[in-house]
XYZ file of C-alpha atoms in Angstrom:
601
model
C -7.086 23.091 140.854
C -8.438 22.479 144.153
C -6.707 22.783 147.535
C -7.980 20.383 150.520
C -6.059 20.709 153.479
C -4.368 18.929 154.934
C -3.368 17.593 151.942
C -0.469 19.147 150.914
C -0.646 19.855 147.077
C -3.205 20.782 145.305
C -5.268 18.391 143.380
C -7.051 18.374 139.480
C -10.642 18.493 139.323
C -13.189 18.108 136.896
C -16.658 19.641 137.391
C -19.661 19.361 135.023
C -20.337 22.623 135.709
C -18.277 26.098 137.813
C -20.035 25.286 141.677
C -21.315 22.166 141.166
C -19.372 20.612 143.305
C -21.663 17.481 143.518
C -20.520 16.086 140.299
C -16.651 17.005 141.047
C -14.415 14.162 140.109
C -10.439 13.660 140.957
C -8.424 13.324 137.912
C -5.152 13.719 139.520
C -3.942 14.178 143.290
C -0.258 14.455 143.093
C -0.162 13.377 146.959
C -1.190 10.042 146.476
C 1.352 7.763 146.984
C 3.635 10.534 147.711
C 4.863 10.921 151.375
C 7.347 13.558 150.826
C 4.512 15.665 148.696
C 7.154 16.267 146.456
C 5.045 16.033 143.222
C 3.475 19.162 141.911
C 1.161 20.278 138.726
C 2.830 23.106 137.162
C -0.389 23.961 135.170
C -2.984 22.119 132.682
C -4.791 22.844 129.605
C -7.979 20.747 128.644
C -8.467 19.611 125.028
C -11.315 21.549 122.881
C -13.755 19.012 123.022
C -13.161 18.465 126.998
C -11.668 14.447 126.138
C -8.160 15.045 127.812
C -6.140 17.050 129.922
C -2.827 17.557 129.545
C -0.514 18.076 132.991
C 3.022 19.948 133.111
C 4.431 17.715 136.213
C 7.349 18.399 138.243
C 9.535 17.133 141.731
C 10.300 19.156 144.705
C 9.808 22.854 143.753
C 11.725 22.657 140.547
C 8.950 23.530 137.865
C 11.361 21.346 135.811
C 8.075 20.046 134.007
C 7.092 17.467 131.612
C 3.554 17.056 129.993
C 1.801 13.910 130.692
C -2.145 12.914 129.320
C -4.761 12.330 131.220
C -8.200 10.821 129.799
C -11.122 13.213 131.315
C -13.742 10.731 131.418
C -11.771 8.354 133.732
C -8.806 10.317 135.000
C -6.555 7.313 133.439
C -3.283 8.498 131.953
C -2.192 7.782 128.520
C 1.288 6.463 127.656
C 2.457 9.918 126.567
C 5.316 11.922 128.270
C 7.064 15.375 126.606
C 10.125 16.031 128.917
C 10.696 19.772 129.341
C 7.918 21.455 128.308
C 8.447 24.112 131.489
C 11.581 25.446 133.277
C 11.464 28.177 136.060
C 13.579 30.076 133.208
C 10.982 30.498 130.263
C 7.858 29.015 131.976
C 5.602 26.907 129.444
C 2.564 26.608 128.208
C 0.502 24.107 126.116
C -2.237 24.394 123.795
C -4.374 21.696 122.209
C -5.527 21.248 118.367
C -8.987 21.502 117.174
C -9.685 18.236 116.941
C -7.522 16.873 119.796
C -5.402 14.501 118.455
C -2.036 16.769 120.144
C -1.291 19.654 120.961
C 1.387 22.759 120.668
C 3.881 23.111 123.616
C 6.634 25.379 124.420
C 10.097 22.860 124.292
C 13.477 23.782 125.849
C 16.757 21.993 123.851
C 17.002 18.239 124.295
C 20.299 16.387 124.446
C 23.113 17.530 122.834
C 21.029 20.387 120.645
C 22.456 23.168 122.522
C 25.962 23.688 124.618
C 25.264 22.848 128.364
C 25.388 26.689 129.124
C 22.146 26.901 127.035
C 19.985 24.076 128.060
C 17.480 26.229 129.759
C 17.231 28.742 126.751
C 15.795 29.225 123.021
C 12.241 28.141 123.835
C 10.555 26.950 120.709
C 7.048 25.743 120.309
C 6.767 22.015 118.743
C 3.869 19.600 118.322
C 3.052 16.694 119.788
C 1.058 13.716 118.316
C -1.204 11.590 121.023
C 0.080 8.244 121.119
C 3.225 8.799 119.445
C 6.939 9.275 121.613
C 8.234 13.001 122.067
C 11.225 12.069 119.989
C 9.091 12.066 116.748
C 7.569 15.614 117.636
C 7.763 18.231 115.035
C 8.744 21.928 114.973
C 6.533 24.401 114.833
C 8.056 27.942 115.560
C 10.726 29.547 117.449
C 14.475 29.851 115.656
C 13.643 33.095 115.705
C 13.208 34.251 118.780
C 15.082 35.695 121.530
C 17.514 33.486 123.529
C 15.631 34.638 126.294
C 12.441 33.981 124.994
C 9.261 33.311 127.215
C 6.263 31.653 124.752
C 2.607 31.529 126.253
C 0.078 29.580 123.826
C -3.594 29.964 123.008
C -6.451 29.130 120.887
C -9.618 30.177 119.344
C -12.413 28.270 120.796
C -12.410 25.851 117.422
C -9.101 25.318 117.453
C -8.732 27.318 113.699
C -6.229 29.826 114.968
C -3.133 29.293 117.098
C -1.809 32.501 119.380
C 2.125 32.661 120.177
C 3.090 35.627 122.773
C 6.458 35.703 122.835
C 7.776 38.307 125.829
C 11.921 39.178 125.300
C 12.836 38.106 129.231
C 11.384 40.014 132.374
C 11.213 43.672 131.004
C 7.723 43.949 129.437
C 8.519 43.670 126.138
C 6.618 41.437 123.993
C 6.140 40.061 120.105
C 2.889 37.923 118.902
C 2.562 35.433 116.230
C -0.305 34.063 114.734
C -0.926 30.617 112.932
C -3.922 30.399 110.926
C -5.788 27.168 109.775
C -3.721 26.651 106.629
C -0.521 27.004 108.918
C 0.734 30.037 107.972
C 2.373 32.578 110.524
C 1.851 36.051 110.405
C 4.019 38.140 113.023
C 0.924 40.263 114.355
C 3.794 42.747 116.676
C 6.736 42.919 117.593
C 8.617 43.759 120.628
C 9.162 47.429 119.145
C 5.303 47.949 119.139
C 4.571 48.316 122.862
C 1.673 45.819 122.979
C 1.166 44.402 126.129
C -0.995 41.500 126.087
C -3.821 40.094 123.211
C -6.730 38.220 123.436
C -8.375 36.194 120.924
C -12.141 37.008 120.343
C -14.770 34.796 119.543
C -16.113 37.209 116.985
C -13.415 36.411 114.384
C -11.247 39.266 115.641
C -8.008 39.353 118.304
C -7.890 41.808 120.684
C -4.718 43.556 121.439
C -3.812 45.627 124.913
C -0.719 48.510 123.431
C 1.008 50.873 125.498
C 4.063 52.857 124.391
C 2.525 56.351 123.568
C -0.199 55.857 125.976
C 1.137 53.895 129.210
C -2.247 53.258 131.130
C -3.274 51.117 127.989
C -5.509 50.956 125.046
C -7.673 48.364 123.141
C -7.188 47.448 119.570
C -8.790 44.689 117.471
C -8.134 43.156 114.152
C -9.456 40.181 112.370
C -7.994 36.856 112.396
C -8.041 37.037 108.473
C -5.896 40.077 108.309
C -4.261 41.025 111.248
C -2.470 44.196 110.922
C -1.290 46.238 113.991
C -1.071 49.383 111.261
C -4.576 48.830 110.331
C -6.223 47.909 113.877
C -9.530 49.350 114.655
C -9.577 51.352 117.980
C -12.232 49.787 120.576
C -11.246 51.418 123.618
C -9.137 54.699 124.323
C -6.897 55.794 127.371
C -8.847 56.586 130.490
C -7.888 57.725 133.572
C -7.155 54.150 135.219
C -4.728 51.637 134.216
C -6.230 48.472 131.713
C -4.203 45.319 132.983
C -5.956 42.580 131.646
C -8.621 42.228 128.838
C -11.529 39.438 128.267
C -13.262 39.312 125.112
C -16.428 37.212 124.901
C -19.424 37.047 121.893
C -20.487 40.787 122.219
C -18.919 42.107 125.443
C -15.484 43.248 126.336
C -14.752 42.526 129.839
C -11.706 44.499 131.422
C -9.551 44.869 134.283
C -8.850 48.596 135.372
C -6.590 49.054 137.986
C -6.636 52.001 140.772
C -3.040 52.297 142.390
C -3.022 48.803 143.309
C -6.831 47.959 143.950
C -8.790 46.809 140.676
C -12.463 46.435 139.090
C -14.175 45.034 136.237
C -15.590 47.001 133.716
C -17.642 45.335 131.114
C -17.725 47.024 127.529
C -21.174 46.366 124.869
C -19.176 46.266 121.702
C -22.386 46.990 119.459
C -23.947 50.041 121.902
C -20.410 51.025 123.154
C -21.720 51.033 126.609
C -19.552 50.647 129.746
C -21.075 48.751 132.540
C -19.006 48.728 136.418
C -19.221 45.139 137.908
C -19.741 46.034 141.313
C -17.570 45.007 143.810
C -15.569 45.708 147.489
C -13.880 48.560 147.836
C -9.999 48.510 148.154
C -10.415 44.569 146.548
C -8.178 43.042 143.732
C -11.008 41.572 140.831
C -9.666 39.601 138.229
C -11.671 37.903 135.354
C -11.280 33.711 135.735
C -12.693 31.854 132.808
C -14.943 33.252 129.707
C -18.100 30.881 129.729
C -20.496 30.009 127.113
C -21.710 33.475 125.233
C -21.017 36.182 127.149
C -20.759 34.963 130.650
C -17.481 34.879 132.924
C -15.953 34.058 136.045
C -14.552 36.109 137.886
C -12.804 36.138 141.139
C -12.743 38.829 144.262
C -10.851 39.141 147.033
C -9.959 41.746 149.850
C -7.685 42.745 152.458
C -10.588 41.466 154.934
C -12.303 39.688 152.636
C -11.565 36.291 151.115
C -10.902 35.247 147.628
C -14.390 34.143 145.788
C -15.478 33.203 142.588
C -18.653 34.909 141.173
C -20.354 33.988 137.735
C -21.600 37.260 135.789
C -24.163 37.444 133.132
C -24.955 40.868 131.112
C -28.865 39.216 131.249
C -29.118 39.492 135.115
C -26.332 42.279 135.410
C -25.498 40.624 138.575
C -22.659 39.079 140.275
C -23.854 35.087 141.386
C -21.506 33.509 144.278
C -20.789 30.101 143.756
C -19.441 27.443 145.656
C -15.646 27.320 144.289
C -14.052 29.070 147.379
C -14.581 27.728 151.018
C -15.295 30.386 153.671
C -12.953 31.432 156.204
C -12.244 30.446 159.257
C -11.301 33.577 160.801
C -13.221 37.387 160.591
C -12.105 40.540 160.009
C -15.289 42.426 161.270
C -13.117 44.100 163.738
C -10.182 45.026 161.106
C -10.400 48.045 158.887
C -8.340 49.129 155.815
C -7.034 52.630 155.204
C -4.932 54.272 152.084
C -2.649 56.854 152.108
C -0.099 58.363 150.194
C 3.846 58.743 150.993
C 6.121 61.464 149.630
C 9.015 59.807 148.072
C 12.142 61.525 147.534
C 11.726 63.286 144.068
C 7.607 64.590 145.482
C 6.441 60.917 143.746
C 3.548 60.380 145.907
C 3.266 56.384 146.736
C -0.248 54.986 148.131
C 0.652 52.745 150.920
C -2.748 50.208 152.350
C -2.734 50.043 156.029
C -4.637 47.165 158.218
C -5.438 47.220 161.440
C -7.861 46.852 164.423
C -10.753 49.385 164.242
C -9.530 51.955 167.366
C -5.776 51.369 167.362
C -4.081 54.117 168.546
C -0.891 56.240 166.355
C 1.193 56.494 169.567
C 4.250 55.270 167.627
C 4.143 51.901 169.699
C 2.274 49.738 167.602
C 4.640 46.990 165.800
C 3.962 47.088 162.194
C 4.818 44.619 159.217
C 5.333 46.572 155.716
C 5.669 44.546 152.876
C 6.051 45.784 148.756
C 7.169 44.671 145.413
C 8.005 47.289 142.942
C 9.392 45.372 139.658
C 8.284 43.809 136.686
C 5.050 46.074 135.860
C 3.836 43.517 138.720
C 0.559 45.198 140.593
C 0.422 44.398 143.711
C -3.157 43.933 144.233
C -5.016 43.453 147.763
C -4.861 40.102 149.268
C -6.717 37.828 151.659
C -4.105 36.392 154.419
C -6.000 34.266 157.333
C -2.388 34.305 158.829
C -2.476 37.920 159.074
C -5.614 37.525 161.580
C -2.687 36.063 164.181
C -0.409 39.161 163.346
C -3.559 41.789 164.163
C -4.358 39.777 167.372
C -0.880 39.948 168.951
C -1.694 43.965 168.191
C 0.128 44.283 165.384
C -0.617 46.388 161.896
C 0.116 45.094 158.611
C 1.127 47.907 155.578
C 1.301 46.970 151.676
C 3.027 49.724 149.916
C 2.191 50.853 145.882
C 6.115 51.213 144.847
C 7.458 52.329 141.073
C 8.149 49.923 139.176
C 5.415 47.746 139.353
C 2.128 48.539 137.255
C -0.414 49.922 139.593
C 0.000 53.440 137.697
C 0.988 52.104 134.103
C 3.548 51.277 132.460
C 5.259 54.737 133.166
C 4.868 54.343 136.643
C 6.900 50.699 135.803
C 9.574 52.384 133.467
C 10.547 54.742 136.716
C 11.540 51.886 138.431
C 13.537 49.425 136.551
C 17.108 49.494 134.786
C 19.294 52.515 135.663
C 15.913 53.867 137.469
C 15.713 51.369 140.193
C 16.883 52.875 142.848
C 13.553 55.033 142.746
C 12.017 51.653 143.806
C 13.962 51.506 147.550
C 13.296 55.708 147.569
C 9.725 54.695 147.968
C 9.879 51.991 150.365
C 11.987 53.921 152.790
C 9.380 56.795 152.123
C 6.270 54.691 152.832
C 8.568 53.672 155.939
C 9.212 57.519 157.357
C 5.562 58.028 156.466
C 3.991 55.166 158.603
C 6.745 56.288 161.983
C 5.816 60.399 161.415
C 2.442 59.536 161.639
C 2.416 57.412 164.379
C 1.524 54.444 163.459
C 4.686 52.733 164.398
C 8.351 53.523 165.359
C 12.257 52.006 164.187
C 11.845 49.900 167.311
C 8.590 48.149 165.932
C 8.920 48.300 162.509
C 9.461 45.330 160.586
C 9.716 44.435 156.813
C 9.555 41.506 154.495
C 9.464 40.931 150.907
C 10.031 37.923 148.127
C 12.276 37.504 145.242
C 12.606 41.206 143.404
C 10.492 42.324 147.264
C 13.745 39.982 148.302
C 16.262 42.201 146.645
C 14.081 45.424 148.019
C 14.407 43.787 151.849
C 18.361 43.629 150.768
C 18.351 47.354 149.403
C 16.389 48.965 152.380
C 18.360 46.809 154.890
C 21.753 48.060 153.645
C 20.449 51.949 152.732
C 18.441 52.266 155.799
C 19.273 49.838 158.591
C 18.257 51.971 161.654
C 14.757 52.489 160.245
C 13.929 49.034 160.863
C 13.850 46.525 163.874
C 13.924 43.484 161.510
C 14.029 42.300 158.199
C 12.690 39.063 156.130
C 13.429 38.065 152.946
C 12.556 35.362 150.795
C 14.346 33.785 148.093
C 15.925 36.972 147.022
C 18.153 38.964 145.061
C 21.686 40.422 146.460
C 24.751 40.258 144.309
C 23.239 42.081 141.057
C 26.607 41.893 139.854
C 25.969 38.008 139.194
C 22.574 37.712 139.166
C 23.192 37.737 134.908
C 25.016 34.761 134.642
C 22.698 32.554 136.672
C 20.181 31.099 133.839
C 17.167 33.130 135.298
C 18.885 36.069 135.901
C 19.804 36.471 132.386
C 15.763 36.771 131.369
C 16.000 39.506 134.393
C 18.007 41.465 131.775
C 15.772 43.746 130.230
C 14.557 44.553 133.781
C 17.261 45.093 135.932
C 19.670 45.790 132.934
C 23.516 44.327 132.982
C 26.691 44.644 133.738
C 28.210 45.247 130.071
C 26.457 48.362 129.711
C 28.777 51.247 131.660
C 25.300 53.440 132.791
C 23.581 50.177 133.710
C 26.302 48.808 135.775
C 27.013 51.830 137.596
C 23.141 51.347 138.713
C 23.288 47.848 139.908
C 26.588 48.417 141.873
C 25.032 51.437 143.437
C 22.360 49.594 144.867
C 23.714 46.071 144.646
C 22.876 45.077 148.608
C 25.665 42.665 148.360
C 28.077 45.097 147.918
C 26.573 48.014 149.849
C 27.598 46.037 153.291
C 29.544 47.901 154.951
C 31.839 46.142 158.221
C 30.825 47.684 162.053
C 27.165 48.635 160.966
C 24.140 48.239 163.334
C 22.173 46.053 161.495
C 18.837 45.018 162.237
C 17.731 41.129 162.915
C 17.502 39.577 159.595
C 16.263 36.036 158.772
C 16.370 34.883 154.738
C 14.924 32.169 153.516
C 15.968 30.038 150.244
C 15.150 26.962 148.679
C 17.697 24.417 147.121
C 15.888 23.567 143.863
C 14.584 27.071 142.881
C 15.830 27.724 139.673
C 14.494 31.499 139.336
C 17.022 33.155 142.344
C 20.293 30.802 142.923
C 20.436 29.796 146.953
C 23.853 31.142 147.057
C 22.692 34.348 146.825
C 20.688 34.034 150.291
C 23.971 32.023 151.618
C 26.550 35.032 150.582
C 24.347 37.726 151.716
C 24.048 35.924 155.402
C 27.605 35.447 155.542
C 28.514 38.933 155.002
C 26.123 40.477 156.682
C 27.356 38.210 159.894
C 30.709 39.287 159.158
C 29.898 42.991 159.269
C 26.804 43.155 161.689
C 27.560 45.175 164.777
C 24.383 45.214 166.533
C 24.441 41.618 167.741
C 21.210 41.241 166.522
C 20.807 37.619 164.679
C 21.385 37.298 160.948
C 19.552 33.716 160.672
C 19.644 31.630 157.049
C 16.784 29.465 156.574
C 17.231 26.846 154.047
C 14.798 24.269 152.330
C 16.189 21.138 150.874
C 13.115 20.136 149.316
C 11.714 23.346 147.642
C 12.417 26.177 145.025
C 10.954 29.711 144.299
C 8.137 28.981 146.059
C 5.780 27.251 143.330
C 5.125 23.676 144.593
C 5.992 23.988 148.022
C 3.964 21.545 149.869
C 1.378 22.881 152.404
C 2.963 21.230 155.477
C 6.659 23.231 154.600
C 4.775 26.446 153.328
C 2.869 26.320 157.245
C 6.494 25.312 158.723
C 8.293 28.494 156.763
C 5.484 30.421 157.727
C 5.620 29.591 161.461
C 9.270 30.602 161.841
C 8.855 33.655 160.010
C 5.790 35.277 162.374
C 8.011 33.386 165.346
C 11.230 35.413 163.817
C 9.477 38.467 163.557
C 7.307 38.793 167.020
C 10.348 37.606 169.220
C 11.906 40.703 167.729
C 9.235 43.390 168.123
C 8.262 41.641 171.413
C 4.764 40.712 170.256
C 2.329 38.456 172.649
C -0.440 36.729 171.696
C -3.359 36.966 174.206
């Protein structure tokens, strides 16, 4: 996937080789012929032998997708189309056969299969034959799983062996199936066993990533022919740092170890047992891309000050090898420094919180300051490159990314504290990252601003309606409010096994404690807040962001604006053309300096 601005989607691009951008070819730009840029690719997955590509397309944010073909020699597209292969929902994936003539895809219920209230549930993976129609495809797997059910599909490189990963909703929990060459399935773990993630090898083995008993992750491995969970050979142990993602190649193990938010690479010798460090920046999110030919990878790097980069790695040179996939930036952050720290939430939890800024700024409390977190989901919220961020340092401002429970930066412990009836330990943090940053100086209420997206959406809603005179402003985007609801929205009912529901007394008494619908109370001094929503997104409903503005208008006593920002021609985000994601971004900075009375120079 390549981005080209101005264009405003990205486009797909074939390349004889990662870099060589000299033989890149366009096999699909979804703005041609498209003046509202309404078109999107979802994701693709290349056939085994590199002949075709198929392309999950969907329309204005939706991720409503359906698979079309493309030939990879001329960037022609065949005749087939498989509607709803992807929904916001479930996702969807696709995975090709060894000898390419169709390929596996997850498929939601067609027609009249299903009652209306289930259209966008009960995933199930079917087959597709090239050059036949989708109504002749053939099941492959799925009656048994969840209703809530969220399938991802791989391969071995030959195409022999088929991997299912079946995760039960939004919680963590997940169940793997795997189809060997005669077509029989073995169920390889279930949802019981705590395995997070597996990987197959191309050793004849699958790799599996458990936690459970030991939450910052261990490596297991088992052969194709026989795979057992009970009888799993252990390759690598607990450590002291998190493993989030695992890469096996012919003799290495390549994995992702995460800090408290920042990551590395560590690269394992399978026959010596040897652990190798990639090198890389400090405080920098490093994830592993694509395994090569043999051993070698790509993997990708980015910073706070730093931009995102792809780097090719061979054990041979034991170096890291730049290429040309990622354009430089236009903007430096020479002047710009990065600094860590820890809050003390309310129960002594201490929460690293990463601080930007110029090099010299001053903690005299007058500094405006932008925090921003996540906390949900076992979702790590890494470092990030933001050229738009340059803008907020130059107008003097300071930028803050907080660590918060209940994402995965600490393990899966550090997620289990922060989701169900535990949640509210989530909003502790982020008002104690907040008290942190004013106490020492950094910034005060009067400049401090916050934003956050989706479940960061629902923590903007929580911390606005907790704490309002802590902060000057508030954005959020897309988000949650009315937790109440949320589980009878199609989406929301995947968010289940995260936020937990209403029919269970202990778990309902959570959500309606923090539910920031229902925690606004009428003659409170709010601060400004400005949410944002987008009509097609099928992952948070728009009239969540539409009842939250109303009451909060109702109630406000400040006479500070509550402002609702509304896209007609977007969803959750995925999609959104680059003209409308610069427009959205423009009124939020716009939003948020008018209120902390920011000037650029």
């Amino acid at each position: 996937m390549k981005r080209q601005p101005p264009k405003n989607q990205p486009m797909l691009v074939a390349m004889k080789s990662a870099g060589d951008m000299a033989s890149e070819r366009v096999l699909l730009d979804p703005n041609a012929g498209d003046a509202k840029a309404a078109l999107a690719i979802d994701f693709f997955v290349a056939s085994l032998d590199g002949r075709y590509v198929a392309v999950s397309l969907s329309e204005k944010g939706s991720e409503d997708g359906s698979a079309h073909v493309l030939d990879a020699r001329t960037g022609g597209r065949l005749k087939d189309v498989v509607p709803r292969v992807a929904y916001p929902t479930g996702g969807g994936s696709i995975a090709w056969d060894a000898k390419s003539t169709g390929f596996y895809y997850t498929r939601y219920p067609q027609g009249n299969e299903r009652a209306k209230e289930d259209a966008n549930f009960y995933q199930q993976v079917w087959f597709h034959k090239l050059g036949t129609p989708a109504s002749a495809d053939t099941y492959v797997i799925g009656k048994e799983f969840p209703r809530i059910a969220e399938t991802q599909l791989s391969t071995t490189r030959d195409g022999r062996y088929l991997l299912a990963s079946v995760a039960n909703g939004d919680g963590g929990e997940h169940a793997f199936y795997l189809r060997a060459a005669d077509g029989g399935w073995t169920k390889v773990a279930d949802f019981a066993d705590k395995v997070r993630s597996m990987s197959l090898g191309f050793d004849g083995r699958v790799y599996g990533l458990v936690k459970g008993d030991t939450p910052r992750g261990q490596v297991v491995a088992m052969s194709l022919d026989n795979p057992r969970l009970a009888g799993a050979k252990l390759v690598v142990p607990q450590g002291d740092a998190v493993i989030q993602t695992i890469a096996p190649t012919a003799t290495r193990l390549y994995i992702v170890y995460l800090a408290g938010g920042p990551s590395e690479i560590r690269m394992l010798d399978l026959g010596t047992q040897k652990l190798h460090t990639l090198p890389s920046e400090p405080v920098s999110s490093n994830a592993i891309g694509a395994r090569l030919d043999g051993d070698e990878i790509l993997v990708s790097s980015a910073s706070f000050l730093s931009p995102l980069a792809w780097y090719r790695y061979s054990p041979g040179s034991a170096r890291l090898e730049r290429t040309a996939l990622a354009a430089a930036s236009k903007v430096s952050f020479a002047d710009a420094e990065v600094v860590r720290e820890m809050a003390v939430s309310k129960d002594g939890t201490r929460v690293p919180v990463n601080i930007v800024m110029k090099k010299g700024t001053k903690r005299d409390g007058s500094n405006p300051l932008l925090l921003t977190g996540y906390g949900g989901y076992g979702v790590n919220l890494g470092p990030y490159f933001s050229e738009a961020r340059r803008v907020w340092l130059d107008a003097g401002g300071i930028y803050a990314l907080a660590n918060l429970r209940g994402g995965g930066e600490f393990g899966e412990a550090w997620h289990l504290a922060g989701n169900l009836t535990k949640k509210q330990a989530v909003f502790d943090d982020m008002i104690a990252v907040a008290q942190h940053l004013v106490e020492r100086g950094y910034t005060k209420p009067e400049r401090l601003a916050a934003i956050g997206g989706s479940n960061g959406g629902l923590l903007m809603g929580a911390i606005l309606t907790q704490r309002p005179e802590l902060f000057r402003a508030i954005v959020s985007i897309v988000g949650l409010y009315d937790m109440l609801r949320v589980e009878l929205t199609p989406n929301g009912a995947f968010n289940v096994t995260e936020f937990g529901t209403v029919k269970d007394r202990a778990q309902f008494d959570a959500l309606y404690g923090y539910s920031p619908y229902h925690r606004v109370k009428d003659g409170t001094a709010y601060p400004a807040v400005l949410l944002t929503s987008g009509e097609n997104d099928g992952r948070v409903d728009p009239y969540e962001s539409r009842k939250m503005a109303a009451r909060l208008q109702a109630a406000s006593s400040s006479g500070q604006p509550v402002l609702l920002r509304i896209s007609m021609d977007t969803g959750h985000g995925q999609g959104t053309p680059l003209k409308t994601r610069v427009e959205e971004e423009a009124d939020i900075y716009a939003f948020l300096m008018a209120q902390l009375g920011m000037v650029l120079p």
